[in-house]
mmCIF file with all atom_site columns, C-alpha atoms in Angstrom:
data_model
loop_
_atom_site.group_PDB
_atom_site.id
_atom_site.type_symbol
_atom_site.label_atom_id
_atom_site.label_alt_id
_atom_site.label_comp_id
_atom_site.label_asym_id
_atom_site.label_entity_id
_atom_site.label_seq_id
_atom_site.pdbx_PDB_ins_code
_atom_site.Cartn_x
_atom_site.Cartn_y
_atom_site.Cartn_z
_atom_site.occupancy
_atom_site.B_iso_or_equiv
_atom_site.pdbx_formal_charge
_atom_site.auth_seq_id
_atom_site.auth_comp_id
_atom_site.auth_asym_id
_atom_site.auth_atom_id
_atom_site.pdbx_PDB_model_num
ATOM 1   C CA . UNK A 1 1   ? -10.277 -11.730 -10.021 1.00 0.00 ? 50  UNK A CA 1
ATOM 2   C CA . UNK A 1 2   ? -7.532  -14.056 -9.083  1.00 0.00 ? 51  UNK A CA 1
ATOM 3   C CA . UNK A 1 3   ? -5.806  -13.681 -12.004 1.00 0.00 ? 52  UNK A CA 1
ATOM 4   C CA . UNK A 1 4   ? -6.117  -9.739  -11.307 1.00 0.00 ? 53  UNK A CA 1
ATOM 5   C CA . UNK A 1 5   ? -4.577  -9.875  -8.275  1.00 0.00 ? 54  UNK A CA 1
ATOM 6   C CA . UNK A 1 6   ? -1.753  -12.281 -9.388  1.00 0.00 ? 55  UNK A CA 1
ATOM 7   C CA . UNK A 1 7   ? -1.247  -10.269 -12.187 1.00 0.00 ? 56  UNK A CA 1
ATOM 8   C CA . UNK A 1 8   ? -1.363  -6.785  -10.132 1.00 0.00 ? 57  UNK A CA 1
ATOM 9   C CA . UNK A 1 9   ? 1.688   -8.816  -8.053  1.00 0.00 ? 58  UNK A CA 1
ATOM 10  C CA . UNK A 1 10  ? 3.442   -9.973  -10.944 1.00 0.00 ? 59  UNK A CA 1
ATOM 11  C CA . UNK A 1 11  ? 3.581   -6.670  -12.496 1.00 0.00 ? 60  UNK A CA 1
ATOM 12  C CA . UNK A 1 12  ? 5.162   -5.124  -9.193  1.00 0.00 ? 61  UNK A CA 1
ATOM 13  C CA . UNK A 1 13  ? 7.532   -7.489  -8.660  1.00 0.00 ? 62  UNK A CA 1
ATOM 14  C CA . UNK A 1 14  ? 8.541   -7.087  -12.831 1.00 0.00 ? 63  UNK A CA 1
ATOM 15  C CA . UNK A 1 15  ? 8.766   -3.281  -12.029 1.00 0.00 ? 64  UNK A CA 1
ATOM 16  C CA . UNK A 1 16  ? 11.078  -4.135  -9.457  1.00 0.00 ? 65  UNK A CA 1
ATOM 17  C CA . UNK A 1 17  ? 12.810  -6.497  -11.378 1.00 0.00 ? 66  UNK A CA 1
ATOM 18  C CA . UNK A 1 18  ? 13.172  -3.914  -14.028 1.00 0.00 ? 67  UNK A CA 1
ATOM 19  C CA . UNK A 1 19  ? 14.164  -0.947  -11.745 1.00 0.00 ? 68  UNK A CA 1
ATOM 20  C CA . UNK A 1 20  ? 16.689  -3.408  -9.567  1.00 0.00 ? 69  UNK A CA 1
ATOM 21  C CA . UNK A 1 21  ? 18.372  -4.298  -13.093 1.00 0.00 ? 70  UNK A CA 1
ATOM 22  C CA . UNK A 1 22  ? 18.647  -1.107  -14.313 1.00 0.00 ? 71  UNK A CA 1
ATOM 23  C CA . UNK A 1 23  ? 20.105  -0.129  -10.991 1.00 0.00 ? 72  UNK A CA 1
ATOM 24  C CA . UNK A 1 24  ? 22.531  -3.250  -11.503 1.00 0.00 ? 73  UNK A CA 1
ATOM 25  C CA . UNK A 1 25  ? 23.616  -2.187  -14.995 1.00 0.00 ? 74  UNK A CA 1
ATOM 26  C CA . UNK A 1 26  ? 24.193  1.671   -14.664 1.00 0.00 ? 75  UNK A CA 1
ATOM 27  C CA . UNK A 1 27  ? 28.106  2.515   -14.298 1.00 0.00 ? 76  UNK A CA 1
ATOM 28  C CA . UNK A 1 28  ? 28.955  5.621   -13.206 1.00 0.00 ? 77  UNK A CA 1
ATOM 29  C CA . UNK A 1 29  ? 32.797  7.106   -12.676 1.00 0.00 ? 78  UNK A CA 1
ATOM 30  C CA . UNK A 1 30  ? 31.835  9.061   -9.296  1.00 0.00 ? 79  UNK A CA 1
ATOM 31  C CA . UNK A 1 31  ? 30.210  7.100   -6.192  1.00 0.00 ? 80  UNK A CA 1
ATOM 32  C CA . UNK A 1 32  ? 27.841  9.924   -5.551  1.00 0.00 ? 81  UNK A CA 1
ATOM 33  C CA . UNK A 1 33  ? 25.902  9.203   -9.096  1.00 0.00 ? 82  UNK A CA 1
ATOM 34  C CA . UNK A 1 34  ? 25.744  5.527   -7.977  1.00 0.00 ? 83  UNK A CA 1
ATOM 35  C CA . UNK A 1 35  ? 24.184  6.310   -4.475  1.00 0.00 ? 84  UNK A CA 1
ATOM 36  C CA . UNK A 1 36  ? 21.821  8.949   -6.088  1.00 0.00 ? 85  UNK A CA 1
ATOM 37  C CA . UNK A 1 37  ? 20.659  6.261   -8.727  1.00 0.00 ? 86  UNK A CA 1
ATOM 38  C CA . UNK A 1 38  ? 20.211  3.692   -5.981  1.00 0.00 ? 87  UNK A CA 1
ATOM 39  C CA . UNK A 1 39  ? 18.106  6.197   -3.889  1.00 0.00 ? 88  UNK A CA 1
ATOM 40  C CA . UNK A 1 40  ? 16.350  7.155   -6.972  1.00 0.00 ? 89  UNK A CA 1
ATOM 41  C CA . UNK A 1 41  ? 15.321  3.260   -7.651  1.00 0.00 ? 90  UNK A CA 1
ATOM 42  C CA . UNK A 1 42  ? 14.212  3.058   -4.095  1.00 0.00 ? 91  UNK A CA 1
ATOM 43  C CA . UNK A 1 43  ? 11.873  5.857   -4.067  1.00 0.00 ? 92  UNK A CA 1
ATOM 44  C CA . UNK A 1 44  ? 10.183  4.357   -7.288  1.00 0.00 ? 93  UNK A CA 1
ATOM 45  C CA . UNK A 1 45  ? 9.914   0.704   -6.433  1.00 0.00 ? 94  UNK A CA 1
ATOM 46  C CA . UNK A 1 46  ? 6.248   -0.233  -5.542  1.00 0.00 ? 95  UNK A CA 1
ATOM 47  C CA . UNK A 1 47  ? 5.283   -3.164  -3.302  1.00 0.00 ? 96  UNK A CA 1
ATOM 48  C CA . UNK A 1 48  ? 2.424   -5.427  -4.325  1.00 0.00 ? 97  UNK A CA 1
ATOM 49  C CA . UNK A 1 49  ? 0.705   -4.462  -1.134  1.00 0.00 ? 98  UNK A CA 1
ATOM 50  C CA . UNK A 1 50  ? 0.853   -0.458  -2.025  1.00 0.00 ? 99  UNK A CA 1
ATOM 51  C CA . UNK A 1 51  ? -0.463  -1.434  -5.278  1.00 0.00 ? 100 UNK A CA 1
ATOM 52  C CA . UNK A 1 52  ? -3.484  -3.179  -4.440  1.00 0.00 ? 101 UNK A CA 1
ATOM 53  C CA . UNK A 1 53  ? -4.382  -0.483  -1.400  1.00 0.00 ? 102 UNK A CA 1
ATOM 54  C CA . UNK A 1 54  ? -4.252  2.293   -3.935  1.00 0.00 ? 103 UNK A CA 1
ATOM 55  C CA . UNK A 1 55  ? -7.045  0.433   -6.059  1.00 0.00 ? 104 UNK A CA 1
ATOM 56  C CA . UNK A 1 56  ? -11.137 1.439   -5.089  1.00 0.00 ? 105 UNK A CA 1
ATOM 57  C CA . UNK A 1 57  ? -13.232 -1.341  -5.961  1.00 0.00 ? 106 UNK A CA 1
ATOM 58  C CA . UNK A 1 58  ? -13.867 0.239   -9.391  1.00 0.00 ? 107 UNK A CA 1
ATOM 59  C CA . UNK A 1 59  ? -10.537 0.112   -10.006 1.00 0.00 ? 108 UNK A CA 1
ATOM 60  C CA . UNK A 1 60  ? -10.435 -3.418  -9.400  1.00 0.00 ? 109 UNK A CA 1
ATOM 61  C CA . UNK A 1 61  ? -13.210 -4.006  -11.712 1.00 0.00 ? 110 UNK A CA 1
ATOM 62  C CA . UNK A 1 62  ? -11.456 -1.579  -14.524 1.00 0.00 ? 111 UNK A CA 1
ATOM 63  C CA . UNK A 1 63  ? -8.848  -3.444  -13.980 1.00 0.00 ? 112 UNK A CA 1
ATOM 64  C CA . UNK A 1 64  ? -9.814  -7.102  -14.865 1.00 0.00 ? 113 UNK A CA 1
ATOM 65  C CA . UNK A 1 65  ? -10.764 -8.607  -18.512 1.00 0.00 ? 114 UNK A CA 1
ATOM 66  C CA . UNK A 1 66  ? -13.961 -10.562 -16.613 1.00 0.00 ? 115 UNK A CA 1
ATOM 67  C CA . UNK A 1 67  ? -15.789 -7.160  -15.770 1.00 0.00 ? 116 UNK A CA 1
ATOM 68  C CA . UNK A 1 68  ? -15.810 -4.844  -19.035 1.00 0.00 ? 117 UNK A CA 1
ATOM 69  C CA . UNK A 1 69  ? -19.676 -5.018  -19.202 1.00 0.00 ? 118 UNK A CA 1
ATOM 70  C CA . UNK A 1 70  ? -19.910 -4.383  -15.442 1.00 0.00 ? 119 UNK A CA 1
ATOM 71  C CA . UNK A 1 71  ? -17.354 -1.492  -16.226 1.00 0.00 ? 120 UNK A CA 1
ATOM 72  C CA . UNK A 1 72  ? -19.188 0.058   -19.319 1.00 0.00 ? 121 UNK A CA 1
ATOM 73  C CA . UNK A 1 73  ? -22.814 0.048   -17.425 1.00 0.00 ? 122 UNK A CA 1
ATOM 74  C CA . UNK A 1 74  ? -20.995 1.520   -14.317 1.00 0.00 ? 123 UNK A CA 1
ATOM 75  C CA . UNK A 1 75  ? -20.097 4.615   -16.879 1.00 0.00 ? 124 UNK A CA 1
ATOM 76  C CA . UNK A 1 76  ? -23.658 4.645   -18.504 1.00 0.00 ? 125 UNK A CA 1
ATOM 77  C CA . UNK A 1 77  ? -25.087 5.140   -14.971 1.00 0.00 ? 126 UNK A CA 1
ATOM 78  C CA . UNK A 1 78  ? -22.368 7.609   -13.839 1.00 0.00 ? 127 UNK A CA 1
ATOM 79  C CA . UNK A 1 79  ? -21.469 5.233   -10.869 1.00 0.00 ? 128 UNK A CA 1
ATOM 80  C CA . UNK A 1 80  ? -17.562 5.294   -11.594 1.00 0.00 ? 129 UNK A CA 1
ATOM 81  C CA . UNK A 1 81  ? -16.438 8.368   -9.419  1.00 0.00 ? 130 UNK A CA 1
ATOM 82  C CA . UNK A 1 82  ? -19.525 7.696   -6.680  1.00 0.00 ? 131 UNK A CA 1
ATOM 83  C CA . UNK A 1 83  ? -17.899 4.117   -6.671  1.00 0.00 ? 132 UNK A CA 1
ATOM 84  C CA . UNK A 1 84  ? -13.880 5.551   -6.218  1.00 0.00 ? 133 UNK A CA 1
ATOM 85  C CA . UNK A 1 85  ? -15.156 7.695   -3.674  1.00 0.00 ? 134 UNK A CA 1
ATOM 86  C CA . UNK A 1 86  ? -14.488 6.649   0.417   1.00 0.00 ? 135 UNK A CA 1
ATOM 87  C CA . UNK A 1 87  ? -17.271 4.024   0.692   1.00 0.00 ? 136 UNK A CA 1
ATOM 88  C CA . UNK A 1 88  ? -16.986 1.936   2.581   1.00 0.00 ? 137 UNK A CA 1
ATOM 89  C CA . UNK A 1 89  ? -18.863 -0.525  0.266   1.00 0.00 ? 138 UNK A CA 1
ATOM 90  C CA . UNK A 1 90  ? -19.006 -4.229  -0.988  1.00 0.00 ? 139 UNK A CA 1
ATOM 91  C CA . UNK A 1 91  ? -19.899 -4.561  -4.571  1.00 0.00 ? 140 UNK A CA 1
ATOM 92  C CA . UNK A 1 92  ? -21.325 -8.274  -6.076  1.00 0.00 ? 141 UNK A CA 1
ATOM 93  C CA . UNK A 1 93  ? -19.477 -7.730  -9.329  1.00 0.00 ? 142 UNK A CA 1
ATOM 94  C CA . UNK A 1 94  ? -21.337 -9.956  -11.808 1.00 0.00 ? 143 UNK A CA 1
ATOM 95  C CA . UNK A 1 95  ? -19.041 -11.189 -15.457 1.00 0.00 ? 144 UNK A CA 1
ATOM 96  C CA . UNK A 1 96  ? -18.849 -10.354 -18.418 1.00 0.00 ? 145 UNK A CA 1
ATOM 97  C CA . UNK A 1 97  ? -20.478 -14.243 -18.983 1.00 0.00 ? 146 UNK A CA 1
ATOM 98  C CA . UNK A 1 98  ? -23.017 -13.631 -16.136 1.00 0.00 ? 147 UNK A CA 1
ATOM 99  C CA . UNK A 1 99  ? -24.159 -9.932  -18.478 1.00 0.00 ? 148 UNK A CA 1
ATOM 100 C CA . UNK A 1 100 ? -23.978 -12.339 -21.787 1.00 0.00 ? 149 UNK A CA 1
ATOM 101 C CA . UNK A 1 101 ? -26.692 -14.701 -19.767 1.00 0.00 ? 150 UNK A CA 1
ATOM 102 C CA . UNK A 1 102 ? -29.504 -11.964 -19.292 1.00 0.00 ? 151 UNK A CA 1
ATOM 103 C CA . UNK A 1 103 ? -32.040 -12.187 -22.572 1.00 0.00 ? 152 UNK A CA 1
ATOM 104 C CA . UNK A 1 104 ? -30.351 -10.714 -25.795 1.00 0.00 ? 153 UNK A CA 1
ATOM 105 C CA . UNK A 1 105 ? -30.988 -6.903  -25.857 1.00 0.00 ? 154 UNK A CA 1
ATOM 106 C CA . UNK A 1 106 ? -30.918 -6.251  -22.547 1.00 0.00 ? 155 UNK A CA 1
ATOM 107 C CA . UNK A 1 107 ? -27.671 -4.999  -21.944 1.00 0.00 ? 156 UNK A CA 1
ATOM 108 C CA . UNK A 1 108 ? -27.477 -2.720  -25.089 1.00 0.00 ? 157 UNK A CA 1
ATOM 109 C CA . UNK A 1 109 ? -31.129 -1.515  -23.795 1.00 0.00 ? 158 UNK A CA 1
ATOM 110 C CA . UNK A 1 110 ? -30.482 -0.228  -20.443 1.00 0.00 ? 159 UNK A CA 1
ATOM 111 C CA . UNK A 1 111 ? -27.614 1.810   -21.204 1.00 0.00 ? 160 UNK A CA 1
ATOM 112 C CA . UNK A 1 112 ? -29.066 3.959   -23.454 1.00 0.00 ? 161 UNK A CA 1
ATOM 113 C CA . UNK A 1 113 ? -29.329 6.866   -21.584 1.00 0.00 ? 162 UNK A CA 1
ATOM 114 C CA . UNK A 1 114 ? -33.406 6.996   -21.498 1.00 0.00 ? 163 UNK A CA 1
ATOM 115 C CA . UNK A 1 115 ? -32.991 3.748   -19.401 1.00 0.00 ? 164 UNK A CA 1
ATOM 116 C CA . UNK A 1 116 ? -30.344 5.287   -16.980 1.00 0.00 ? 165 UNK A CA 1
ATOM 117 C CA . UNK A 1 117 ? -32.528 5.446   -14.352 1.00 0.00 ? 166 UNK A CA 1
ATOM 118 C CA . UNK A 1 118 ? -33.209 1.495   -14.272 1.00 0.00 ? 167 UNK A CA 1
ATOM 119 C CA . UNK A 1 119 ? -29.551 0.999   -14.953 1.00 0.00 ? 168 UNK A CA 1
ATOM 120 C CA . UNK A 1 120 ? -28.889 2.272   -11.741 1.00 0.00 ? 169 UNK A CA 1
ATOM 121 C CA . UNK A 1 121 ? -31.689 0.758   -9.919  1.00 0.00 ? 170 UNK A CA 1
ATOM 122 C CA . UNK A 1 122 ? -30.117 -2.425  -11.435 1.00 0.00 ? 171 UNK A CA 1
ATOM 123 C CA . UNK A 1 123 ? -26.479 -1.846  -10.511 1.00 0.00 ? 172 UNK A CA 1
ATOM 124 C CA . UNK A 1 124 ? -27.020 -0.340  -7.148  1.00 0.00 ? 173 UNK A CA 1
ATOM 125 C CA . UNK A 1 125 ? -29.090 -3.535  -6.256  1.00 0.00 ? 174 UNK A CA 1
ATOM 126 C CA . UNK A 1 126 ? -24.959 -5.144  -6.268  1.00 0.00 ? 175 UNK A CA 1
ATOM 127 C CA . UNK A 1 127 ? -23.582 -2.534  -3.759  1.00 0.00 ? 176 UNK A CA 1
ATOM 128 C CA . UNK A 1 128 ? -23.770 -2.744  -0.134  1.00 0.00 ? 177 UNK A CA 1
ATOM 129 C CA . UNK A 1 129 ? -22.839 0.326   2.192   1.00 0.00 ? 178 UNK A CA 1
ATOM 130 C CA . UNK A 1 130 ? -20.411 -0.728  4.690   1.00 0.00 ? 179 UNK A CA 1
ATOM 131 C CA . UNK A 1 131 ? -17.207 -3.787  4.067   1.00 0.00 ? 180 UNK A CA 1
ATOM 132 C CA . UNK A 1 132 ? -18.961 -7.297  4.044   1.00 0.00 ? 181 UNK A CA 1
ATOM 133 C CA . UNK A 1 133 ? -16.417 -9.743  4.402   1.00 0.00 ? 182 UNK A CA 1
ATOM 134 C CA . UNK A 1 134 ? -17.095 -13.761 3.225   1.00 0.00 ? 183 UNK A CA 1
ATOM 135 C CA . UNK A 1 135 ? -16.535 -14.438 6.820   1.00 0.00 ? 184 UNK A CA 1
ATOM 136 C CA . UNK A 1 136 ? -19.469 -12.067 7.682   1.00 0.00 ? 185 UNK A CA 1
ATOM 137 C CA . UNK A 1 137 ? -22.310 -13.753 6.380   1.00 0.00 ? 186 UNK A CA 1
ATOM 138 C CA . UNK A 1 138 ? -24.504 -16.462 7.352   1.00 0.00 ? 187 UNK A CA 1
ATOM 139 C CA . UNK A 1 139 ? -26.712 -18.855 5.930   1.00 0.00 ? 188 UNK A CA 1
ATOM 140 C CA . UNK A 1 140 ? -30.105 -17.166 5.864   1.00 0.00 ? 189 UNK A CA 1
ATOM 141 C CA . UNK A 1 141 ? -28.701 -13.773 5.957   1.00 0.00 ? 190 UNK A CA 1
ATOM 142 C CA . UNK A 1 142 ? -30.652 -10.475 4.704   1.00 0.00 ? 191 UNK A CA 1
ATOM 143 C CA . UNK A 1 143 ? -28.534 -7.486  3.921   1.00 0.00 ? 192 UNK A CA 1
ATOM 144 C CA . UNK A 1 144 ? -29.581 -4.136  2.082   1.00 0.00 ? 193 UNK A CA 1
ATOM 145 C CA . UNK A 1 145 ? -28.187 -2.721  -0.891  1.00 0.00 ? 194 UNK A CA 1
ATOM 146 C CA . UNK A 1 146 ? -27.643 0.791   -1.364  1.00 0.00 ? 195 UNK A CA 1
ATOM 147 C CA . UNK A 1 147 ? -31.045 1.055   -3.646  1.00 0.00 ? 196 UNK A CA 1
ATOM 148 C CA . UNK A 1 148 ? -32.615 -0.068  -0.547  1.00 0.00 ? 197 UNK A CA 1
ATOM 149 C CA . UNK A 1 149 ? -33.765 -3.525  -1.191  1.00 0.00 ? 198 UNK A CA 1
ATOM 150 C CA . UNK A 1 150 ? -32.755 -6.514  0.237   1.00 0.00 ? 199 UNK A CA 1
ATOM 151 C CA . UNK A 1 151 ? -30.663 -9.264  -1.165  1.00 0.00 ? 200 UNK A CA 1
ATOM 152 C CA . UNK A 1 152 ? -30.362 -12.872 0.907   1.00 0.00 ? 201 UNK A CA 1
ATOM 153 C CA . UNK A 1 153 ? -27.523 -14.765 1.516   1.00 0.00 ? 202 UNK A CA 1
ATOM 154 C CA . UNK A 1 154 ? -27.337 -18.997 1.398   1.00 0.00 ? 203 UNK A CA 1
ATOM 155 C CA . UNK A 1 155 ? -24.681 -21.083 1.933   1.00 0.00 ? 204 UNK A CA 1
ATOM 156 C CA . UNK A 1 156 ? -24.469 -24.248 1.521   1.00 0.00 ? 205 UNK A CA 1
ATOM 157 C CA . UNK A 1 157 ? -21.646 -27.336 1.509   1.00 0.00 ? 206 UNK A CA 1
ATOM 158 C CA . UNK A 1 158 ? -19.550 -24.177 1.298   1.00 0.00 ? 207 UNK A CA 1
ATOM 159 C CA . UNK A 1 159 ? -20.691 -22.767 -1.529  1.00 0.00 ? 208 UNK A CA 1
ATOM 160 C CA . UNK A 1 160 ? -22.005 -18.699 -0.875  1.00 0.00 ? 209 UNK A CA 1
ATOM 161 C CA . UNK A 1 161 ? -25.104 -17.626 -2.955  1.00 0.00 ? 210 UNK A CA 1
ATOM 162 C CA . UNK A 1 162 ? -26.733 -14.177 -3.050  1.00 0.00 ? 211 UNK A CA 1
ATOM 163 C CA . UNK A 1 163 ? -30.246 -14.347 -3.916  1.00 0.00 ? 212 UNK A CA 1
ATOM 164 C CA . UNK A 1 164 ? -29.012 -17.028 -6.346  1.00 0.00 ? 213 UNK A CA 1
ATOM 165 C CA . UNK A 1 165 ? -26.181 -15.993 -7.499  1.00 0.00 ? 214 UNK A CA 1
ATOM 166 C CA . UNK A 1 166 ? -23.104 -17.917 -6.963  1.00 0.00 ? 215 UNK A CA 1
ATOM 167 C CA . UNK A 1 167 ? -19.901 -16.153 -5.495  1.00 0.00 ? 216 UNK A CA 1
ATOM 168 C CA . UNK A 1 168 ? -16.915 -17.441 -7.295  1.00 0.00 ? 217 UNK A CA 1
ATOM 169 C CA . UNK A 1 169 ? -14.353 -14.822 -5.619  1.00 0.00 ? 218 UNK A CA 1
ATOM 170 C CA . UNK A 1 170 ? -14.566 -13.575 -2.551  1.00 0.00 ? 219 UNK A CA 1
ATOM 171 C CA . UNK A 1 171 ? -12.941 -10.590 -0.325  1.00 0.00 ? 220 UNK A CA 1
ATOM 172 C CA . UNK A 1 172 ? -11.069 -8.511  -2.998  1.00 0.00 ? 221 UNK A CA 1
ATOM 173 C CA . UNK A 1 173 ? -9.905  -6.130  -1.271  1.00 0.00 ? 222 UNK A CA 1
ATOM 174 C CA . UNK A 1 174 ? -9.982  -2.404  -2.644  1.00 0.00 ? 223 UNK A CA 1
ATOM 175 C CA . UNK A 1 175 ? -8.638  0.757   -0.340  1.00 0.00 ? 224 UNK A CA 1
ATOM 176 C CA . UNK A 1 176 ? -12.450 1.644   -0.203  1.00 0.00 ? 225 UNK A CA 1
ATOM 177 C CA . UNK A 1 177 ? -14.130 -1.449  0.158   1.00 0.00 ? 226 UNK A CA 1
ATOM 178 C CA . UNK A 1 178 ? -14.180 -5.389  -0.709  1.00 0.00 ? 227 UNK A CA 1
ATOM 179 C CA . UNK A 1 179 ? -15.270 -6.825  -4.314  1.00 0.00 ? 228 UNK A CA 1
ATOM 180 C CA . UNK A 1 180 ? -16.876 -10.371 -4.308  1.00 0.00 ? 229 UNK A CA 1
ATOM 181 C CA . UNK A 1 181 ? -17.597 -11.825 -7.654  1.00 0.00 ? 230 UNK A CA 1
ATOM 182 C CA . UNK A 1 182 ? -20.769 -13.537 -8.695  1.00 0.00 ? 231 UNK A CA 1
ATOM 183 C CA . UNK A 1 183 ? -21.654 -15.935 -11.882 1.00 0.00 ? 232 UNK A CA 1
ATOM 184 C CA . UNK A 1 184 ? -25.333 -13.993 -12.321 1.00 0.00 ? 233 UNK A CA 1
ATOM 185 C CA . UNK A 1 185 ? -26.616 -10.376 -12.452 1.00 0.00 ? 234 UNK A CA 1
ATOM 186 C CA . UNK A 1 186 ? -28.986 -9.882  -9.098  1.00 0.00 ? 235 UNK A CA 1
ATOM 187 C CA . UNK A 1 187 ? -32.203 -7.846  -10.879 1.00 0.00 ? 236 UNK A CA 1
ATOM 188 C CA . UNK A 1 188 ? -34.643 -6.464  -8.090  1.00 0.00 ? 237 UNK A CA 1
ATOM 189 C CA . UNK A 1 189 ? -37.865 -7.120  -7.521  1.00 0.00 ? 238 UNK A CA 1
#
């Protein structure tokens, strides 16, 4: 997720680049075309901050290589648009690696559509109503998911774990909500 958000800045400051050089290069023969193009080039540009507010927390998670299994059973379960709606909510976003560490099968199993029901049992047990920053939780900790079961936070030398599961990035901030990633998929009991 890192790389996501260095690569959502990158991008805007290439756009920039790109818009500020074509801007450089264009010659005109009347100063009025010149202003208009500069005004023009100012009205496009995007700053890396717009960029990232404008993304939901689905759209963070469409938008990185680590979470296209996350992505796909998100769209089996018809979660996609409930997820870019106004939330707030924090989503434990398990990889693509976490998905490939569940028994062989599984995956392909519970999106067939007969198994949507469980699919979303499953994936709702990662979303949390409400913005739950790292700096929110404490050792110990019990919040509730949106399936209404509980998940429990432990930290220790540093390291945050929900009910086991590792969070490798934290506080990924989406214009509806925060994104924390985790090495495991959380499976209720």
């Amino acid at each position: 997720m890192k790389n996501l958000k260095t690569l959502s800045i990158a991008a805007a400051f290439a756009t920039a680049g790109i818009l500020m050089a074509c801007d450089a290069t264009t010659t005109s023969s009347t100063e009025d075309t010149t202003a208009d193009s500069s005004y023009v080039a100012e009205e496009t540009e995007v700053t890396p901050a717009e960029s990232e507010a404008d993304e939901t927390v689905v759209d963070i998670a469409i938008g990185s290589a680590d979470h296209t299994t996350l992505v796909a059973a998100l769209s089996s379960a018809e979660l996609v648009e409930t997820l870019k709606g106004n939330g707030p909510f924090t989503i434990f976003a398990p990889t693509n690696t976490a998905f490939e560490q569940l028994p062989a099968g599984t995956v392909d199993n519970l999106v067939k559509p007969e198994n949507k029901e469980k699919l979303t049992d499953i994936l709702s047990y990662h979303v949390v109503s409400g913005e739950v920053k790292a700096a929110d939780l404490s050792d110990g900790q019990v919040i509730q998911t949106i399936n209404g079961k509980n998940l429990t936070v432990s930290i220790k030398d540093g390291t945050v774990s929900i009910n086991g599961a590792k969070v490798t990035a934290a506080d990924l901030d989406g214009s509806n909500g925060v994104v924390h990633v985790i090495d495991s998929v959380l499976m209720p009991k």
